[in-house]
Coordinates of C-alpha atoms and ligand atoms in Angstrom, one line a residue:
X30 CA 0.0 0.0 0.0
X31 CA 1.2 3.4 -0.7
X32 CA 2.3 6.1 1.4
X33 CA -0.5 7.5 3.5
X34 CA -2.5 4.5 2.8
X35 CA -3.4 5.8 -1.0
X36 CA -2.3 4.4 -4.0
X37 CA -1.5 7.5 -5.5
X38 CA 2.2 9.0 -6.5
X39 CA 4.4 11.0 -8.2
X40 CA 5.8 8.1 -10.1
X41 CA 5.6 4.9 -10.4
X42 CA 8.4 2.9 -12.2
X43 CA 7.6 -0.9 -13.7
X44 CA 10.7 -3.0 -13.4
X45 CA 13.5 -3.0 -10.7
X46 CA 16.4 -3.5 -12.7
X47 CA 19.5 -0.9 -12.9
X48 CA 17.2 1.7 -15.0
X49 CA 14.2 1.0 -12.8
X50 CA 15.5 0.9 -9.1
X51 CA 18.3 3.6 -9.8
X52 CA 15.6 6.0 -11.3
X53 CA 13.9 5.2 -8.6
X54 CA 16.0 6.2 -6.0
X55 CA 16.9 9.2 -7.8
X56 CA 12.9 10.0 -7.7
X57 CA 13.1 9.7 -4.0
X58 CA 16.6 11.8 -3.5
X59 CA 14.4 14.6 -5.7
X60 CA 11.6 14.6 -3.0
X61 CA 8.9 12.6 -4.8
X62 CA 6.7 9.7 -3.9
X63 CA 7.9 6.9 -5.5
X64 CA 6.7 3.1 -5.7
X65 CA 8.5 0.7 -7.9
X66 CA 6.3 -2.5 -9.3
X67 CA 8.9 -5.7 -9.8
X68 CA 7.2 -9.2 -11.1
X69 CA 10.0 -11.3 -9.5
X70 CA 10.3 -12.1 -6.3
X71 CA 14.2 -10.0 -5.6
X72 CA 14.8 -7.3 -6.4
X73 CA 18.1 -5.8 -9.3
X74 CA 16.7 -7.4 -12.6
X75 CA 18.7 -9.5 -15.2
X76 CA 21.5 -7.5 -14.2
X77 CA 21.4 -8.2 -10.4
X78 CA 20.1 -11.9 -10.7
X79 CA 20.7 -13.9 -14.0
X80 CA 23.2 -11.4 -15.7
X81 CA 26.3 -9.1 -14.9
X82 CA 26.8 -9.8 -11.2
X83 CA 26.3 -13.5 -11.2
X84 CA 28.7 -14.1 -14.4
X85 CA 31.4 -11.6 -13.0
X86 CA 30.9 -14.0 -9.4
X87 CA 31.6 -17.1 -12.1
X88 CA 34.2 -15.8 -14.5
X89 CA 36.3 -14.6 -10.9
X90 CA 36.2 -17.3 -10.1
X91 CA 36.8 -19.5 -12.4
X92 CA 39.7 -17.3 -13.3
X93 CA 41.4 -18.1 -10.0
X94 CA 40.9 -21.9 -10.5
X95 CA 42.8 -21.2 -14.2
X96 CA 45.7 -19.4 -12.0
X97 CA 46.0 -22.1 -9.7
X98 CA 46.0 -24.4 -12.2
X99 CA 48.0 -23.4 -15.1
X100 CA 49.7 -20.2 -14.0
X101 CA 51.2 -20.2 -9.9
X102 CA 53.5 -22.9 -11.1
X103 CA 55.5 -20.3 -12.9
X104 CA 55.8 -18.0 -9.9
X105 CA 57.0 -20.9 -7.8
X106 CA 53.8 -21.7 -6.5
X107 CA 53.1 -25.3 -6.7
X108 CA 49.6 -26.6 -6.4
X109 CA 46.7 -28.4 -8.0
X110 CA 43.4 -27.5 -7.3
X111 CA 40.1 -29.1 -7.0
X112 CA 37.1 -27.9 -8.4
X113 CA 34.0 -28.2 -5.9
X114 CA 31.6 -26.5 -8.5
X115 CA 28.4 -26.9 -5.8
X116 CA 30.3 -24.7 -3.8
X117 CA 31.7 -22.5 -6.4
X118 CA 27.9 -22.0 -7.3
X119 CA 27.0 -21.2 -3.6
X120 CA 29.8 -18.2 -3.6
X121 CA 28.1 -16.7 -6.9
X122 CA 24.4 -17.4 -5.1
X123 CA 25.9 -15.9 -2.0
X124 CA 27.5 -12.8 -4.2
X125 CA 23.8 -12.3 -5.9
X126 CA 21.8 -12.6 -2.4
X127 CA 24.0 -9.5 -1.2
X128 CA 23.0 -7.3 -3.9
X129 CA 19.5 -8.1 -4.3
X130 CA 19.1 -7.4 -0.8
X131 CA 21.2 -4.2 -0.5
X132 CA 18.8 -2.7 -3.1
X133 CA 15.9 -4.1 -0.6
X134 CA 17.9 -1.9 1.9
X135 CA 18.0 1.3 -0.3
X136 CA 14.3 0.9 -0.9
X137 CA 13.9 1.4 2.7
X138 CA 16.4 4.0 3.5
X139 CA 14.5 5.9 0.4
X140 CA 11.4 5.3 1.1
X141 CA 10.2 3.8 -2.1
X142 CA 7.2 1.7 -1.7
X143 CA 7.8 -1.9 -3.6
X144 CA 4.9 -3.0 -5.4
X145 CA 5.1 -7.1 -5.8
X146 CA 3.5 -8.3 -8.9
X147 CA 3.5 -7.6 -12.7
X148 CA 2.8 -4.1 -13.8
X149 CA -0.1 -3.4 -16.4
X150 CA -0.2 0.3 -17.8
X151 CA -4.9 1.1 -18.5
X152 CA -3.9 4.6 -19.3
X153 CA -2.2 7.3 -19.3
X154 CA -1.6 8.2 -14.9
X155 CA -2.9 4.6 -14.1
X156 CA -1.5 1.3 -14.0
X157 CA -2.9 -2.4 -12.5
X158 CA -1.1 -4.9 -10.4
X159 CA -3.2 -8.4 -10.1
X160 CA -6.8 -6.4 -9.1
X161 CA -5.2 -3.3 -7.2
X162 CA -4.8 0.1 -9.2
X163 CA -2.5 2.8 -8.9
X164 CA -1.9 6.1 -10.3
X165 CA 1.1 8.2 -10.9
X166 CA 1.5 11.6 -12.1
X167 CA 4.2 9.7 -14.5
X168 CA 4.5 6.4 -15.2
X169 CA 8.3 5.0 -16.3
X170 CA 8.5 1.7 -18.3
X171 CA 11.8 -0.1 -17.4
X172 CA 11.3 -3.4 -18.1
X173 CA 14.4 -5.0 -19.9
X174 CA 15.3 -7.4 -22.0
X175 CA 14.8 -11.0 -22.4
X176 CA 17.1 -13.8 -24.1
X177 CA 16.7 -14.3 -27.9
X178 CA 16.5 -17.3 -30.0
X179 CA 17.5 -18.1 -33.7
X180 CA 14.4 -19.5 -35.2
X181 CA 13.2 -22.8 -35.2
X182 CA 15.5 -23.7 -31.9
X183 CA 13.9 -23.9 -28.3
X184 CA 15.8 -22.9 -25.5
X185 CA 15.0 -25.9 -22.6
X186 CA 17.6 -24.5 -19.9
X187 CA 18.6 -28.1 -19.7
X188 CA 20.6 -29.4 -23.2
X189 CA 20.0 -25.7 -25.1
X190 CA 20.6 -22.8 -22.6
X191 CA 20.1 -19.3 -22.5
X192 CA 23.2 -17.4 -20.1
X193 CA 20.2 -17.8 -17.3
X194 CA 21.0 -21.8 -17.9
X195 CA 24.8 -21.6 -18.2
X196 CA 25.0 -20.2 -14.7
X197 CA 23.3 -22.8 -13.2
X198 CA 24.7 -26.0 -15.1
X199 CA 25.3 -29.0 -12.7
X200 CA 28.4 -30.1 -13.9
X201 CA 31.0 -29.3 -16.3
X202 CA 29.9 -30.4 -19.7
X203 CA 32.5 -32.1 -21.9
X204 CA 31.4 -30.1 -25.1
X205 CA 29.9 -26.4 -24.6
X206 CA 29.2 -25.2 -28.2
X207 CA 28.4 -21.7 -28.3
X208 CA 26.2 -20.0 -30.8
X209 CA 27.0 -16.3 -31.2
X210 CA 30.9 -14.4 -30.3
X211 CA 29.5 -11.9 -28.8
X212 CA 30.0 -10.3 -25.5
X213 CA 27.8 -12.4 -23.5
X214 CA 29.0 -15.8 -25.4
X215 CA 32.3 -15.3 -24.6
X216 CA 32.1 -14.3 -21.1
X217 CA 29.9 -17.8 -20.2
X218 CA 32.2 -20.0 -22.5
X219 CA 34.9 -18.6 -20.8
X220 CA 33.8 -19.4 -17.8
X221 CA 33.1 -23.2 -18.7
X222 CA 36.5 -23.5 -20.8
X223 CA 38.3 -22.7 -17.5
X224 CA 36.5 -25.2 -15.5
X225 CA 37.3 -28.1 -17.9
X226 CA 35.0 -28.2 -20.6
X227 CA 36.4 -28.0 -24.2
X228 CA 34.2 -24.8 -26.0
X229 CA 32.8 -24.5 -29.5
X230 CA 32.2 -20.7 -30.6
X231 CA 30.3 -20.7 -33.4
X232 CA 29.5 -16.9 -35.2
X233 CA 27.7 -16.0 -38.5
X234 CA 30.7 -12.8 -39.3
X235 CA 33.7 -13.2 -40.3
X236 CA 34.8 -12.1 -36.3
X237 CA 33.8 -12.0 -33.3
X238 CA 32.6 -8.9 -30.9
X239 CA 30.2 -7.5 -33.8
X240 CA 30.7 -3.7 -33.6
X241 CA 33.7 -3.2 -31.9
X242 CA 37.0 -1.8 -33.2
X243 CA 38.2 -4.6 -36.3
X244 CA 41.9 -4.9 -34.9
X245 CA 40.6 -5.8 -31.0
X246 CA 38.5 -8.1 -32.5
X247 CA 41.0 -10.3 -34.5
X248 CA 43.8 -9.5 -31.2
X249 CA 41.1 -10.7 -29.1
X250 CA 40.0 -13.9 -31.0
X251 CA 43.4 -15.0 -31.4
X252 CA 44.0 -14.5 -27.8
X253 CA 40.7 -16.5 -26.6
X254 CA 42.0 -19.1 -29.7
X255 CA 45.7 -19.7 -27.9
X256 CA 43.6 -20.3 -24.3
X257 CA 41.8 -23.3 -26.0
X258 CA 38.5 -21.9 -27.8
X259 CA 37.8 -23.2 -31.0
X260 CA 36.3 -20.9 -33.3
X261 CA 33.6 -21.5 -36.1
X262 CA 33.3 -17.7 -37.8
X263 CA 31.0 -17.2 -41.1
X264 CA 29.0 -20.4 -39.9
X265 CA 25.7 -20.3 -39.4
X266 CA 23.4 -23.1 -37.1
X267 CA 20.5 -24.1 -39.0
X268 CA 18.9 -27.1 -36.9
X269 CA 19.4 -28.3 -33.0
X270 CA 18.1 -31.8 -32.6
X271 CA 18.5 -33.1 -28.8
X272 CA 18.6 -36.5 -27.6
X273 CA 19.8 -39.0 -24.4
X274 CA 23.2 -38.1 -25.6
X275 CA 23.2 -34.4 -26.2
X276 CA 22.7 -32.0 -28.9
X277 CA 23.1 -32.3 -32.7
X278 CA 24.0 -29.1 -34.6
X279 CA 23.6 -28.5 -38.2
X280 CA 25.8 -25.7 -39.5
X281 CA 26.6 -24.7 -42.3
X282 CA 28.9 -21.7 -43.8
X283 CA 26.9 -17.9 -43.6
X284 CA 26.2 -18.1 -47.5
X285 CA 25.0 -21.1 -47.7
X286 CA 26.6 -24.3 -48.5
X287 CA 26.6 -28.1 -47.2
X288 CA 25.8 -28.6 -43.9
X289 CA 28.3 -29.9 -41.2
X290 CA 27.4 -32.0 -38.0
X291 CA 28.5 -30.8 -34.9
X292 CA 27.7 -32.5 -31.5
X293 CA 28.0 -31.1 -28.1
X294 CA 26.5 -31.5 -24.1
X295 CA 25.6 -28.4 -23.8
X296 CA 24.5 -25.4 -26.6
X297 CA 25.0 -22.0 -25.1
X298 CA 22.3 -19.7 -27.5
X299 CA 24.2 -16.1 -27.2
X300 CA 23.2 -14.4 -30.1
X301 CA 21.2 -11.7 -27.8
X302 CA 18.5 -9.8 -26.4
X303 CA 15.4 -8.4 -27.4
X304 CA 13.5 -5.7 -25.7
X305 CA 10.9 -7.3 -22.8
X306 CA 6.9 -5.6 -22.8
X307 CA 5.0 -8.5 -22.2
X308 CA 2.1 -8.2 -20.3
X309 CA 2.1 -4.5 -20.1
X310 CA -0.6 -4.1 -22.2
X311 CA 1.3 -1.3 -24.4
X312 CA -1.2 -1.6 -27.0
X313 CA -4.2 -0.9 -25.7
X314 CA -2.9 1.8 -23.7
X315 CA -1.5 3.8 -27.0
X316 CA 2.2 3.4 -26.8
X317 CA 4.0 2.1 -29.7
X318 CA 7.2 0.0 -30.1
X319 CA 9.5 0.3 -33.1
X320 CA 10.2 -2.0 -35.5
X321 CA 12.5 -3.8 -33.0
X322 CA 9.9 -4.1 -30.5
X323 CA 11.3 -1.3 -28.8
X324 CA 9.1 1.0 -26.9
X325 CA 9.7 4.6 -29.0
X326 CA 10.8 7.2 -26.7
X327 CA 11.5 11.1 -27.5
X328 CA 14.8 12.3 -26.3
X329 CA 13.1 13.3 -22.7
X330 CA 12.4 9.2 -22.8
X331 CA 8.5 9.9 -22.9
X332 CA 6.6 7.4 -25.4
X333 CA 4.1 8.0 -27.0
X334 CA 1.6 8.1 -24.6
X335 CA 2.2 11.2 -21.9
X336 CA 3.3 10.9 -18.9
X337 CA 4.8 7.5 -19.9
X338 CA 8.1 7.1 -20.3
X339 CA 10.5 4.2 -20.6
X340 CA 14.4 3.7 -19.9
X341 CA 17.1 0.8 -20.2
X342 CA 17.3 -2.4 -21.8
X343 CA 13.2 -1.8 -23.2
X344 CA 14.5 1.4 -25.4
X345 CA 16.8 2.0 -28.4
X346 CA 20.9 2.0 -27.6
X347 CA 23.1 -0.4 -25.8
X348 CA 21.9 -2.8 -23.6
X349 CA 24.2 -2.5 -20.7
X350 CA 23.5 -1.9 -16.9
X351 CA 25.8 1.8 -17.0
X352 CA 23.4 3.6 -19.8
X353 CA 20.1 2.2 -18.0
X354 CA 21.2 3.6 -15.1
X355 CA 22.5 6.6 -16.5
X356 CA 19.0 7.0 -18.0
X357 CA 17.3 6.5 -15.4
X358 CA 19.7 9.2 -13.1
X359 CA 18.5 11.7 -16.0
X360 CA 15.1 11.2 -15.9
X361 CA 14.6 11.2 -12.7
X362 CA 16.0 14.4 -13.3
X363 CA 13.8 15.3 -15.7
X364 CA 11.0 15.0 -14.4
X365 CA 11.8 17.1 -11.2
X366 CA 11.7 19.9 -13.5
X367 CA 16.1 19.8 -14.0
X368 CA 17.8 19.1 -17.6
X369 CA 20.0 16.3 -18.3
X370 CA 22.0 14.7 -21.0
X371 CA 23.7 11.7 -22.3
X372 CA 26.1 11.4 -24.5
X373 CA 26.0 7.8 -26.0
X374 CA 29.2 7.4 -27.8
X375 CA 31.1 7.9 -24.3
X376 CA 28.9 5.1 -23.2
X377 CA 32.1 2.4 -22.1
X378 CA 32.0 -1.1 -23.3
X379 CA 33.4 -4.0 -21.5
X380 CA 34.1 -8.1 -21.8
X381 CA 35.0 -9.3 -18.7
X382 CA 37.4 -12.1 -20.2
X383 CA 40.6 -12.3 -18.8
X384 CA 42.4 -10.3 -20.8
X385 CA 39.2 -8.2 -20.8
X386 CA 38.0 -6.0 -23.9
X387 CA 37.2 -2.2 -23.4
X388 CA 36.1 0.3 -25.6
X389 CA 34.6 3.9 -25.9
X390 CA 34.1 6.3 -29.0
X391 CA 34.6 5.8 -32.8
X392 CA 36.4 2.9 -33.8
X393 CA 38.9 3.3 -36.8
X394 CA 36.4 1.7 -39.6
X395 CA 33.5 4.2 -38.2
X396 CA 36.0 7.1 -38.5
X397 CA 37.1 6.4 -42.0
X398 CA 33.5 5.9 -43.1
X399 CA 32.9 8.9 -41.8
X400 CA 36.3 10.6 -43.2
X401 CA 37.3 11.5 -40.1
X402 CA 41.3 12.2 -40.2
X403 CA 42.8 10.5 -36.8
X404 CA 46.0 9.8 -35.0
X405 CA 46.4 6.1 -33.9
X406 CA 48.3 5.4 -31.3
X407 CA 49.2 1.8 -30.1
X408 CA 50.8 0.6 -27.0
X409 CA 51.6 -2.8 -26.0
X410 CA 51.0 -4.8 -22.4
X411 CA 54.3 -6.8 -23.2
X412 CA 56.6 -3.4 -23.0
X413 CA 54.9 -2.5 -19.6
X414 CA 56.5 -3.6 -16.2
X415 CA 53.7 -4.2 -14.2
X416 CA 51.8 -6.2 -17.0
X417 CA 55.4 -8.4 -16.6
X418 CA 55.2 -8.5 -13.0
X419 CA 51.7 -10.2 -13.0
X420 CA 52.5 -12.2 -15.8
X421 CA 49.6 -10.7 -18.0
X422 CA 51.2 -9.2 -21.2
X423 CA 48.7 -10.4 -23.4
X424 CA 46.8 -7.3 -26.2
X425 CA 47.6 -3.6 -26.2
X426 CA 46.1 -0.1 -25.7
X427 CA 44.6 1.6 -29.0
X428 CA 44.4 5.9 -28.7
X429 CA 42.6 7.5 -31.6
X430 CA 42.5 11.1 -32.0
X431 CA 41.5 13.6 -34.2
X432 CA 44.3 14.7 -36.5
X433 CA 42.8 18.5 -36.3
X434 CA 42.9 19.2 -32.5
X435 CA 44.3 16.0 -30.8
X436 CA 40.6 15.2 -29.0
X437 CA 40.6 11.3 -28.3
X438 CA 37.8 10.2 -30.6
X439 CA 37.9 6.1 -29.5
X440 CA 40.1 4.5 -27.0
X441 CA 40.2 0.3 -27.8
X442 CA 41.6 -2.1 -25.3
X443 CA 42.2 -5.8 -25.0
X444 CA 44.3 -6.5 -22.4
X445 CA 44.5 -6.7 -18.3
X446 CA 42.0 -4.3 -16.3
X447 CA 41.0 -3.2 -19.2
X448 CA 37.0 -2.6 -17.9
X449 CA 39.4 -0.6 -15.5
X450 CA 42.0 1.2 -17.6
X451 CA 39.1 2.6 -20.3
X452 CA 37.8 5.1 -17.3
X453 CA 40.5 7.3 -17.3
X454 CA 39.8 7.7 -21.3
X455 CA 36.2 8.3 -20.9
X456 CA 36.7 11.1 -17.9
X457 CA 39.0 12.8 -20.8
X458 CA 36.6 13.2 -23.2
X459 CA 33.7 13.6 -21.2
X460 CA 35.8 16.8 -21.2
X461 CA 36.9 16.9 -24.4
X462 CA 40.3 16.7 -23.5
X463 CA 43.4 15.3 -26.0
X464 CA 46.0 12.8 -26.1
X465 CA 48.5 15.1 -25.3
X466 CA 46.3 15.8 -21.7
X467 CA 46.6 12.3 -21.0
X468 CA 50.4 11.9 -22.3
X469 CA 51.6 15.0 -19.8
X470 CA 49.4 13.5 -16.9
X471 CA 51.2 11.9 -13.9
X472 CA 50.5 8.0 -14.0
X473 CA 51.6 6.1 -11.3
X474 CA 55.1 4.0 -11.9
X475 CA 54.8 0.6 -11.8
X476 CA 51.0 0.4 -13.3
X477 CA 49.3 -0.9 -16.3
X478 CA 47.8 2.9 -16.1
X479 CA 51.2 3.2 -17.7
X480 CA 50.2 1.8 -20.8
X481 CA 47.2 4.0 -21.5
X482 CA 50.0 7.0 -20.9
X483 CA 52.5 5.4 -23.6
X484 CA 49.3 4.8 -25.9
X485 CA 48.6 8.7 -25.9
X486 CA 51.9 9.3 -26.4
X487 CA 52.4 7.1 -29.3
X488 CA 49.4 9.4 -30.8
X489 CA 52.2 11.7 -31.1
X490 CA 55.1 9.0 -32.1
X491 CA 57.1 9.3 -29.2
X492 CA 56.5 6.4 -26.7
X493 CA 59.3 6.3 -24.5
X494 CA 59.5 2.5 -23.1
X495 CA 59.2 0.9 -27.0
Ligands
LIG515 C1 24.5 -13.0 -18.7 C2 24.5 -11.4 -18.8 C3 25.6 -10.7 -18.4 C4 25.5 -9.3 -18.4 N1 26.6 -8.6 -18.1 C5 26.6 -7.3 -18.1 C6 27.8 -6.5 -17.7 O1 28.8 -7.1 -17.3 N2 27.7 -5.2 -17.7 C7 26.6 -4.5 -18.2 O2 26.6 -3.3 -18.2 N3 25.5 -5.2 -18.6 C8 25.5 -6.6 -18.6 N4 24.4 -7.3 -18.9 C9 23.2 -6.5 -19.4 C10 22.4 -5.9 -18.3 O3 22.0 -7.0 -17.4 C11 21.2 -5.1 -18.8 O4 21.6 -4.2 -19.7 C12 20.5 -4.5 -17.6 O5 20.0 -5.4 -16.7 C13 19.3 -3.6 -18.2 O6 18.6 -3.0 -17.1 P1 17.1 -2.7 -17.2 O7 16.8 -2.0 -15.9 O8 16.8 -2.0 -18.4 O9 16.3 -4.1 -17.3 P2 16.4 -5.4 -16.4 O10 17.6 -5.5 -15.6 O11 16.1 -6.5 -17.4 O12 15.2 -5.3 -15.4 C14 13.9 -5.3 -15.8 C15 13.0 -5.8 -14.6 O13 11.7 -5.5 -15.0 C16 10.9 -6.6 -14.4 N5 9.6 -6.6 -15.2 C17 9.4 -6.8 -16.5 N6 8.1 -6.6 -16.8 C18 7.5 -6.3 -15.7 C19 6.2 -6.0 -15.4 N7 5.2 -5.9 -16.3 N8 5.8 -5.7 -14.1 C20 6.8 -5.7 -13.1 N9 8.1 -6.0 -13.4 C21 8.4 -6.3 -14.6 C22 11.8 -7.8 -14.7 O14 11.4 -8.9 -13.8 C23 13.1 -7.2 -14.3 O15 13.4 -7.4 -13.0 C24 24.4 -8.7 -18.9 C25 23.2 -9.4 -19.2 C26 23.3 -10.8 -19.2 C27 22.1 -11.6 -19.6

């Protein structure tokens, strides 16, 4: 029940993801009454419960089990370990109860009312949950995303998985075939490939990590190639016929051609997301989707029915936990009558790998479609101390820069810390601010910060330590 025992406020936001709760909270900071309407029973999303915080709890630690086992020995460390994946489970189970409840705790300490149950828009100012109505002076759609399919194939979470069924898999299966190289496909086969199984990637391009810069793409496959993924590219899966004794794939090259048999245990189907209104009843209520099933927003993130608005995974742009939240910061904003902004192309990527992948910006093929002249500047981990010290020299550091003024246009890393390393670049051009800032700035000695320094500095061919 709301606040003074009505079931009126000032907003009301469907869906407690990263858009939904952080809008929410932002609501509440702004002084308005604010109730948040979540279907499942915790609270945090995809992000919170089947997506970024349980696969970072796996790939951690599953990247420890890879030290001990194939890398302490060459620091003098002599061990073998023992994988005890029920418990390994029960830390990422653990890691995922924390969160959910810490947003249960900032619910509280905001005083946002949590609505249990799925959230139905009737119109414009009112929404239903099971029998109960509410109003709200606005309404915010934040909904998500939900796993996609390639035609004809059924995702059973048992033989054919979704990333929700890779983080729950009983054991380790001896062949993981992956279909799709992207982001989220790479992070779970990782994951499995360290714990024993052998890992399949199987991708329609011609590379993997679609949309990212060409030259951390091919570093980046050939890196995930020499740790023991096999990679399928310009293939496409055509049929998935399960059995007692796994999986039968049919797939055959991305223009067509014969066919190829592939068994595995275990398909991983990674070939992404689509938007998530079910249930909301958008049509009735007079707000339309785009062609992507996408609810269509304006640039204050209002649809096309007023007072509603929708933010996140459920609108165009990338589907990432940072620019939901982002979104939902700003129109929280908004709506309390202040301005914000967002600038999507400083909107960081990351694979959380190990090396990891980062980027921000343009990439170089984006800025020579768009005949952009640019400065490149390259820097590798190998030439870096600290990279040496850990014993992590794999990829490099990428700078570009615009040939005019020296502004960093896209920064492109593969490489240790990466997620970490691409900050500093998007701080500098959040303010606009050049290579040459980032070359004369003080980075601590030893660091792999160091190699973002000699990056910008190669912008201006003169790296010192190559
Ligand atoms: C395996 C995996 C790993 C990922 N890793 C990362 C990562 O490392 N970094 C990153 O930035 N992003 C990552 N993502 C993406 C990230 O999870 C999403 O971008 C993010 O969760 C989107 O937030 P959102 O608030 O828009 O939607 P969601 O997090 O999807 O939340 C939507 C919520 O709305 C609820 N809901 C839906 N309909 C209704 C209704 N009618 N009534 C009430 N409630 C409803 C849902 O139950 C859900 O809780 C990952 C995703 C996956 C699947």
């Amino acid at each position: 029940m709301a606040k003074d025992n009505t079931n009126k406020f000032d907003v009301i936001v469907i869906g407690a993801g990263p858009g939904g709760y952080v809008c929410a909270i932002r609501c509440a900071q702004l002084g308005m009454n604010v109730a948040c309407v979540e279907k499942e029973k915790t609270l945090g999303g995809t992000c919170l419960n089947i997506g970024c915080i349980p696969s970072k709890a796996l790939l951690s630690a599953s990247e420890k089990f890879e030290e001990a086992e194939h890398h302490f020995k060459d620091m003098g460390i002599n061990t073998t370990p023992e994988l005890d994946l029920p418990k390994m489970m029960g830390f990422k189970d653990g890691v995922v109860k924390e969160n959910t409840k810490g947003i249960e705790y900032l619910f509280k300490k905001n005083k946002i009312t949590h609505i249990k149950g799925t959230g139905k828009i009737v119109e414009a100012g009112k929404i239903k949950v099971g029998d109960d109505e509410y109003e709200a002076d606005s309404i915010v759609i934040a909904t998500g995303s939900d796993v996609a399919s390639l035609l004809g194939i059924e995702i059973d979470e048992k033989q054919i998985v979704s990333s929700t069924g890779a983080l729950v898999l009983d054991k380790v299966p001896g062949h993981m075939v992956v279909i799709g190289g992207g982001v989220i496909g790479l992070e779970m086969g990782t994951v499995w490939r360290r714990l024993g199984a052998k890992v399949t990637v199987i991708e329609y391009l011609d590379e993997i990590l679609p949309g990212m810069d060409g030259e951390i793409r091919k570093e980046s496959r050939k890196i995930f190639k020499k740790q023991g993924i096999d990679f399928r590219l310009s293939s496409k899966v055509t049929e998935a016929k399960t059995s007692k004794k796994g999986v039968e794939l049919s797939v055959e090259p991305a223009n067509g051609g014969d066919a190829k048999t592939l068994n595995a245990d275990i398909v991983l189907m990674a070939v992404g997301r689509k938007p998530y209104t079910d249930g909301l009843g958008l049509d009735d209520a007079g707000v339309t989707l785009d062609d992507r099933g996408r609810v269509e927003v304006d640039e204050f993130f209002e649809s096309t029915l007023e007072g509603v608005y929708a933010i996140g995974d459920v609108i165009k742009g990338p589907m990432l936990a940072h620019k939901a939240e982002d979104e939902g910061v700003i129109l929280a904003e908004m709506l309390a009558g202040e301005s914000g902004h967002i600038d999507y192309n400083l909107i960081p990527g990351v694979v959380y790998t190990w090396p990891e992948v980062a980027n921000v910006g343009q990439t170089e093929e984006q800025l020579k479609e768009a005949g952009i002249k640019y400065n490149a500047g390259k820097f590798p981990f190998m030439a870096n101390g600290r990279a040496r010290a850990i014993g992590m020299t794999d990829g490099f550091v990428k700078i570009l820069a615009d040939a005019d003024n020296d502004r960093i246009l896209g920064a492109h890393i593969v490489g240790p810390a990466a997620g970490d390393l691409i900050q500093e670049i998007v701080n500098v051009m959040e303010f606009e601010g050049t290579a040459e800032d980032i070359a004369r700035t003080s980075h601590a000695h030893p660091t792999l910060t160091e190699v973002v320094k000699e990056a910008a500095l190669a912008v201006h061919k003169r790296p010192l330590h190559i």
